[in-house]
JSON list of C-alpha atoms in Angstrom, two decimals:
[
{"chain": "A", "resi": 112, "resn": "MET", "atom": "CA", "xyz": [45.09, 49.93, 91.92]},
{"chain": "A", "resi": 113, "resn": "THR", "atom": "CA", "xyz": [47.64, 46.80, 91.29]},
{"chain": "A", "resi": 114, "resn": "SER", "atom": "CA", "xyz": [50.67, 46.75, 89.57]},
{"chain": "A", "resi": 115, "resn": "GLU", "atom": "CA", "xyz": [49.59, 45.39, 86.48]},
{"chain": "A", "resi": 116, "resn": "GLU", "atom": "CA", "xyz": [47.02, 47.96, 86.39]},
{"chain": "A", "resi": 117, "resn": "LEU", "atom": "CA", "xyz": [49.04, 50.96, 87.29]},
{"chain": "A", "resi": 118, "resn": "GLU", "atom": "CA", "xyz": [51.40, 49.61, 84.33]},
{"chain": "A", "resi": 119, "resn": "ARG", "atom": "CA", "xyz": [48.66, 50.03, 81.82]},
{"chain": "A", "resi": 120, "resn": "ALA", "atom": "CA", "xyz": [47.96, 53.42, 82.93]},
{"chain": "A", "resi": 121, "resn": "CYS", "atom": "CA", "xyz": [51.49, 54.69, 82.87]},
{"chain": "A", "resi": 122, "resn": "VAL", "atom": "CA", "xyz": [52.06, 53.15, 79.01]},
{"chain": "A", "resi": 123, "resn": "ALA", "atom": "CA", "xyz": [48.46, 54.57, 78.46]},
{"chain": "A", "resi": 124, "resn": "LEU", "atom": "CA", "xyz": [49.59, 58.18, 79.56]},
{"chain": "A", "resi": 125, "resn": "LEU", "atom": "CA", "xyz": [53.20, 58.10, 77.72]},
{"chain": "A", "resi": 126, "resn": "ARG", "atom": "CA", "xyz": [52.79, 56.46, 74.83]},
{"chain": "A", "resi": 127, "resn": "ASP", "atom": "CA", "xyz": [52.89, 59.44, 72.83]},
{"chain": "A", "resi": 128, "resn": "PRO", "atom": "CA", "xyz": [56.12, 60.76, 71.79]},
{"chain": "A", "resi": 129, "resn": "ALA", "atom": "CA", "xyz": [55.18, 64.33, 70.32]},
{"chain": "A", "resi": 130, "resn": "GLU", "atom": "CA", "xyz": [53.21, 64.94, 73.67]},
{"chain": "A", "resi": 131, "resn": "PRO", "atom": "CA", "xyz": [55.89, 64.41, 76.93]},
{"chain": "A", "resi": 132, "resn": "ARG", "atom": "CA", "xyz": [54.14, 63.58, 80.17]},
{"chain": "A", "resi": 133, "resn": "GLU", "atom": "CA", "xyz": [54.26, 63.01, 83.50]},
{"chain": "A", "resi": 134, "resn": "ALA", "atom": "CA", "xyz": [52.88, 59.10, 85.43]},
{"chain": "A", "resi": 135, "resn": "PRO", "atom": "CA", "xyz": [52.76, 59.21, 88.86]},
{"chain": "A", "resi": 136, "resn": "LEU", "atom": "CA", "xyz": [53.69, 56.37, 90.72]},
{"chain": "A", "resi": 137, "resn": "PRO", "atom": "CA", "xyz": [54.02, 55.69, 94.83]},
{"chain": "A", "resi": 138, "resn": "SER", "atom": "CA", "xyz": [56.99, 55.93, 95.82]},
{"chain": "A", "resi": 139, "resn": "ARG", "atom": "CA", "xyz": [57.55, 52.41, 97.21]},
{"chain": "A", "resi": 140, "resn": "PRO", "atom": "CA", "xyz": [59.91, 49.80, 96.35]},
{"chain": "A", "resi": 141, "resn": "ALA", "atom": "CA", "xyz": [57.49, 48.04, 94.32]},
{"chain": "A", "resi": 142, "resn": "SER", "atom": "CA", "xyz": [57.57, 51.04, 91.65]},
{"chain": "A", "resi": 143, "resn": "ALA", "atom": "CA", "xyz": [60.91, 50.58, 90.02]},
{"chain": "A", "resi": 144, "resn": "ALA", "atom": "CA", "xyz": [59.43, 47.42, 89.18]},
{"chain": "A", "resi": 145, "resn": "VAL", "atom": "CA", "xyz": [56.05, 49.32, 87.28]},
{"chain": "A", "resi": 146, "resn": "ALA", "atom": "CA", "xyz": [58.49, 52.16, 85.69]},
{"chain": "A", "resi": 147, "resn": "ARG", "atom": "CA", "xyz": [60.67, 49.37, 84.46]},
{"chain": "A", "resi": 148, "resn": "ARG", "atom": "CA", "xyz": [57.88, 47.28, 82.56]},
{"chain": "A", "resi": 149, "resn": "THR", "atom": "CA", "xyz": [56.42, 50.59, 80.99]},
{"chain": "A", "resi": 150, "resn": "VAL", "atom": "CA", "xyz": [60.26, 51.93, 79.88]},
{"chain": "A", "resi": 151, "resn": "LEU", "atom": "CA", "xyz": [59.78, 48.37, 78.53]},
{"chain": "A", "resi": 152, "resn": "ALA", "atom": "CA", "xyz": [56.73, 48.17, 76.97]},
{"chain": "A", "resi": 153, "resn": "LEU", "atom": "CA", "xyz": [57.05, 52.09, 75.18]},
{"chain": "A", "resi": 154, "resn": "LEU", "atom": "CA", "xyz": [60.09, 51.15, 74.08]},
{"chain": "A", "resi": 155, "resn": "ARG", "atom": "CA", "xyz": [58.67, 48.27, 71.82]},
{"chain": "A", "resi": 156, "resn": "LEU", "atom": "CA", "xyz": [55.84, 50.56, 70.79]},
{"chain": "A", "resi": 157, "resn": "TRP", "atom": "CA", "xyz": [58.46, 53.04, 69.55]},
{"chain": "A", "resi": 158, "resn": "GLY", "atom": "CA", "xyz": [60.61, 50.15, 67.86]},
{"chain": "A", "resi": 159, "resn": "LEU", "atom": "CA", "xyz": [63.60, 50.91, 69.48]},
{"chain": "A", "resi": 160, "resn": "HIS", "atom": "CA", "xyz": [64.42, 47.72, 70.64]},
{"chain": "A", "resi": 161, "resn": "GLN", "atom": "CA", "xyz": [68.25, 48.30, 71.24]},
{"chain": "A", "resi": 162, "resn": "LEU", "atom": "CA", "xyz": [67.64, 50.55, 73.77]},
{"chain": "A", "resi": 163, "resn": "LEU", "atom": "CA", "xyz": [65.60, 47.52, 75.68]},
{"chain": "A", "resi": 164, "resn": "GLU", "atom": "CA", "xyz": [67.69, 46.06, 78.32]},
{"chain": "A", "resi": 165, "resn": "ALA", "atom": "CA", "xyz": [69.33, 49.75, 79.36]},
{"chain": "A", "resi": 166, "resn": "GLY", "atom": "CA", "xyz": [66.45, 51.63, 79.52]},
{"chain": "A", "resi": 167, "resn": "GLU", "atom": "CA", "xyz": [65.00, 48.88, 81.79]},
{"chain": "A", "resi": 168, "resn": "LEU", "atom": "CA", "xyz": [67.97, 48.64, 83.59]},
{"chain": "A", "resi": 169, "resn": "LEU", "atom": "CA", "xyz": [68.53, 52.74, 84.24]},
{"chain": "A", "resi": 170, "resn": "THR", "atom": "CA", "xyz": [65.20, 53.42, 84.63]},
{"chain": "A", "resi": 171, "resn": "GLY", "atom": "CA", "xyz": [64.99, 50.82, 87.67]},
{"chain": "A", "resi": 172, "resn": "GLU", "atom": "CA", "xyz": [68.09, 52.74, 89.49]},
{"chain": "A", "resi": 173, "resn": "LEU", "atom": "CA", "xyz": [66.64, 55.68, 89.28]},
{"chain": "A", "resi": 174, "resn": "VAL", "atom": "CA", "xyz": [63.45, 54.93, 90.63]},
{"chain": "A", "resi": 175, "resn": "ALA", "atom": "CA", "xyz": [64.76, 52.30, 93.59]},
{"chain": "A", "resi": 176, "resn": "ASN", "atom": "CA", "xyz": [66.97, 55.91, 94.46]},
{"chain": "A", "resi": 177, "resn": "ALA", "atom": "CA", "xyz": [64.60, 58.02, 94.49]},
{"chain": "A", "resi": 178, "resn": "VAL", "atom": "CA", "xyz": [62.18, 55.85, 96.70]},
{"chain": "A", "resi": 179, "resn": "ARG", "atom": "CA", "xyz": [65.28, 55.23, 98.50]},
{"chain": "A", "resi": 180, "resn": "HIS", "atom": "CA", "xyz": [66.73, 58.43, 99.45]},
{"chain": "A", "resi": 181, "resn": "THR", "atom": "CA", "xyz": [63.61, 60.97, 99.09]},
{"chain": "A", "resi": 182, "resn": "GLY", "atom": "CA", "xyz": [60.92, 61.55, 101.43]},
{"chain": "A", "resi": 183, "resn": "GLY", "atom": "CA", "xyz": [57.90, 61.97, 98.91]},
{"chain": "A", "resi": 184, "resn": "ARG", "atom": "CA", "xyz": [55.02, 60.16, 98.52]},
{"chain": "A", "resi": 185, "resn": "ILE", "atom": "CA", "xyz": [55.21, 60.35, 94.65]},
{"chain": "A", "resi": 186, "resn": "VAL", "atom": "CA", "xyz": [57.77, 59.62, 92.19]},
{"chain": "A", "resi": 187, "resn": "GLY", "atom": "CA", "xyz": [56.76, 60.90, 88.42]},
{"chain": "A", "resi": 188, "resn": "LEU", "atom": "CA", "xyz": [58.28, 58.85, 85.70]},
{"chain": "A", "resi": 189, "resn": "ARG", "atom": "CA", "xyz": [58.73, 60.34, 81.73]},
{"chain": "A", "resi": 190, "resn": "VAL", "atom": "CA", "xyz": [60.12, 59.17, 78.95]},
{"chain": "A", "resi": 191, "resn": "ILE", "atom": "CA", "xyz": [60.94, 61.65, 76.01]},
{"chain": "A", "resi": 192, "resn": "ARG", "atom": "CA", "xyz": [61.62, 60.56, 72.68]},
{"chain": "A", "resi": 193, "resn": "ARG", "atom": "CA", "xyz": [63.56, 63.17, 69.99]},
{"chain": "A", "resi": 194, "resn": "PRO", "atom": "CA", "xyz": [65.14, 62.27, 67.11]},
{"chain": "A", "resi": 195, "resn": "GLY", "atom": "CA", "xyz": [68.60, 60.32, 67.99]},
{"chain": "A", "resi": 196, "resn": "TRP", "atom": "CA", "xyz": [68.12, 60.45, 71.87]},
{"chain": "A", "resi": 197, "resn": "LEU", "atom": "CA", "xyz": [65.38, 58.86, 74.65]},
{"chain": "A", "resi": 198, "resn": "ARG", "atom": "CA", "xyz": [65.58, 60.62, 77.47]},
{"chain": "A", "resi": 199, "resn": "VAL", "atom": "CA", "xyz": [64.10, 58.82, 81.42]},
{"chain": "A", "resi": 200, "resn": "GLU", "atom": "CA", "xyz": [63.48, 61.46, 83.98]},
{"chain": "A", "resi": 201, "resn": "VAL", "atom": "CA", "xyz": [62.66, 60.61, 87.40]},
{"chain": "A", "resi": 202, "resn": "ARG", "atom": "CA", "xyz": [61.05, 63.28, 89.56]},
{"chain": "A", "resi": 203, "resn": "ASP", "atom": "CA", "xyz": [60.33, 63.61, 93.13]},
{"chain": "A", "resi": 204, "resn": "SER", "atom": "CA", "xyz": [60.06, 66.09, 95.69]},
{"chain": "A", "resi": 205, "resn": "SER", "atom": "CA", "xyz": [63.56, 66.24, 97.54]},
{"chain": "A", "resi": 206, "resn": "ARG", "atom": "CA", "xyz": [66.10, 69.01, 96.21]},
{"chain": "A", "resi": 207, "resn": "ALA", "atom": "CA", "xyz": [68.76, 67.20, 97.72]},
{"chain": "A", "resi": 208, "resn": "LEU", "atom": "CA", "xyz": [70.60, 66.26, 94.42]},
{"chain": "A", "resi": 209, "resn": "PRO", "atom": "CA", "xyz": [72.32, 63.21, 93.59]},
{"chain": "A", "resi": 210, "resn": "CYS", "atom": "CA", "xyz": [76.15, 62.61, 93.79]},
{"chain": "A", "resi": 211, "resn": "LEU", "atom": "CA", "xyz": [78.45, 59.66, 92.01]},
{"chain": "A", "resi": 212, "resn": "ILE", "atom": "CA", "xyz": [79.50, 57.65, 95.25]},
{"chain": "A", "resi": 213, "resn": "VAL", "atom": "CA", "xyz": [82.33, 55.23, 94.47]},
{"chain": "A", "resi": 214, "resn": "ALA", "atom": "CA", "xyz": [81.40, 52.57, 96.84]},
{"chain": "A", "resi": 215, "resn": "ASN", "atom": "CA", "xyz": [83.82, 50.11, 97.55]},
{"chain": "A", "resi": 216, "resn": "GLU", "atom": "CA", "xyz": [83.68, 46.80, 95.50]},
{"chain": "A", "resi": 217, "resn": "THR", "atom": "CA", "xyz": [83.05, 44.60, 99.35]},
{"chain": "A", "resi": 218, "resn": "GLY", "atom": "CA", "xyz": [80.48, 44.72, 101.60]},
{"chain": "A", "resi": 219, "resn": "TYR", "atom": "CA", "xyz": [77.78, 47.51, 100.23]},
{"chain": "A", "resi": 220, "resn": "ALA", "atom": "CA", "xyz": [74.48, 45.61, 98.89]},
{"chain": "A", "resi": 221, "resn": "THR", "atom": "CA", "xyz": [73.58, 49.34, 97.41]},
{"chain": "A", "resi": 222, "resn": "GLY", "atom": "CA", "xyz": [75.47, 52.63, 96.61]},
{"chain": "A", "resi": 223, "resn": "ASN", "atom": "CA", "xyz": [76.81, 51.23, 93.21]},
{"chain": "A", "resi": 224, "resn": "GLY", "atom": "CA", "xyz": [72.98, 52.59, 90.67]},
{"chain": "A", "resi": 225, "resn": "LEU", "atom": "CA", "xyz": [74.22, 55.99, 89.69]},
{"chain": "A", "resi": 226, "resn": "LYS", "atom": "CA", "xyz": [77.65, 54.42, 89.06]},
{"chain": "A", "resi": 227, "resn": "LEU", "atom": "CA", "xyz": [75.52, 52.27, 86.57]},
{"chain": "A", "resi": 228, "resn": "VAL", "atom": "CA", "xyz": [74.35, 54.82, 85.40]},
{"chain": "A", "resi": 229, "resn": "ASP", "atom": "CA", "xyz": [76.99, 56.82, 84.64]},
{"chain": "A", "resi": 230, "resn": "SER", "atom": "CA", "xyz": [78.68, 53.78, 82.59]},
{"chain": "A", "resi": 231, "resn": "ILE", "atom": "CA", "xyz": [76.09, 53.25, 80.71]},
{"chain": "A", "resi": 232, "resn": "ALA", "atom": "CA", "xyz": [74.15, 56.24, 79.43]},
{"chain": "A", "resi": 233, "resn": "GLU", "atom": "CA", "xyz": [75.51, 58.68, 77.34]},
{"chain": "A", "resi": 234, "resn": "ARG", "atom": "CA", "xyz": [74.42, 61.57, 79.73]},
{"chain": "A", "resi": 235, "resn": "TRP", "atom": "CA", "xyz": [73.15, 62.10, 82.70]},
{"chain": "A", "resi": 236, "resn": "GLY", "atom": "CA", "xyz": [72.18, 64.12, 84.83]},
{"chain": "A", "resi": 237, "resn": "ALA", "atom": "CA", "xyz": [69.77, 66.44, 87.50]},
{"chain": "A", "resi": 238, "resn": "ASP", "atom": "CA", "xyz": [68.14, 69.37, 87.15]},
{"chain": "A", "resi": 239, "resn": "LEU", "atom": "CA", "xyz": [66.23, 71.30, 89.98]},
{"chain": "A", "resi": 240, "resn": "LEU", "atom": "CA", "xyz": [62.40, 72.12, 89.34]},
{"chain": "A", "resi": 241, "resn": "PRO", "atom": "CA", "xyz": [60.46, 74.57, 91.21]},
{"chain": "A", "resi": 242, "resn": "ARG", "atom": "CA", "xyz": [59.03, 71.39, 93.45]},
{"chain": "A", "resi": 243, "resn": "GLY", "atom": "CA", "xyz": [62.04, 69.01, 93.68]},
{"chain": "A", "resi": 244, "resn": "LYS", "atom": "CA", "xyz": [64.36, 67.34, 91.04]},
{"chain": "A", "resi": 245, "resn": "ALA", "atom": "CA", "xyz": [64.28, 65.48, 88.11]},
{"chain": "A", "resi": 246, "resn": "VAL", "atom": "CA", "xyz": [67.59, 62.68, 87.50]},
{"chain": "A", "resi": 247, "resn": "TRP", "atom": "CA", "xyz": [67.42, 62.16, 83.92]},
{"chain": "A", "resi": 248, "resn": "PHE", "atom": "CA", "xyz": [69.56, 60.04, 81.35]},
{"chain": "A", "resi": 249, "resn": "GLU", "atom": "CA", "xyz": [69.80, 59.72, 77.55]},
{"chain": "A", "resi": 250, "resn": "LEU", "atom": "CA", "xyz": [70.77, 57.07, 75.40]},
{"chain": "A", "resi": 251, "resn": "LYS", "atom": "CA", "xyz": [71.46, 57.52, 71.88]},
{"chain": "A", "resi": 252, "resn": "VAL", "atom": "CA", "xyz": [69.19, 55.98, 69.49]},
{"chain": "A", "resi": 253, "resn": "ARG", "atom": "CA", "xyz": [70.45, 54.76, 66.12]},
{"chain": "A", "resi": 254, "resn": "GLU", "atom": "CA", "xyz": [68.27, 55.32, 63.36]},
{"chain": "A", "resi": 255, "resn": "ARG", "atom": "CA", "xyz": [68.02, 53.33, 60.44]},
{"chain": "A", "resi": 256, "resn": "ALA", "atom": "CA", "xyz": [68.14, 55.67, 57.03]},
{"chain": "A", "resi": 257, "resn": "GLY", "atom": "CA", "xyz": [64.36, 56.48, 56.15]},
{"chain": "A", "resi": 258, "resn": "SER", "atom": "CA", "xyz": [63.20, 55.63, 60.00]},
{"chain": "A", "resi": 259, "resn": "ALA", "atom": "CA", "xyz": [64.11, 58.32, 61.56]},
{"chain": "A", "resi": 260, "resn": "ASN", "atom": "CA", "xyz": [60.81, 60.11, 61.83]},
{"chain": "A", "resi": 261, "resn": "SER", "atom": "CA", "xyz": [58.47, 56.67, 61.60]},
{"chain": "A", "resi": 262, "resn": "GLN", "atom": "CA", "xyz": [57.82, 56.90, 65.41]},
{"chain": "A", "resi": 263, "resn": "MET", "atom": "CA", "xyz": [57.26, 60.51, 65.96]}
]
């Protein structure tokens, strides 16, 4: 399956905000781009244009971390829309919880992903699951009067 086909399949699976599902992605670096494009497509579909930049950036960070730091073959992507909030979860098979590391500003090519998530997201965290964990972030949705449930 090509990246474009995988992206279309993920959008089709996740497009209904009333029925949150999990889209499986192969645990490889290219999946971060697929997840970013999937989240962009969903945000556009749901009319959440104000969250495009943050949603894309933070989704890419979480998927990249899951691919880089866990040994599973699959990562799961969930995008949950609730009144006033957007939540993106990346699930993997590792039960090792992430920790926020403050990397030095020089000499590190990586190490700032969760610091970025911490500075942009309203909230973020990790939940242990029966088989692995979910690392998530939430962004506040600024609803327009009369449109809070227009996409629900």
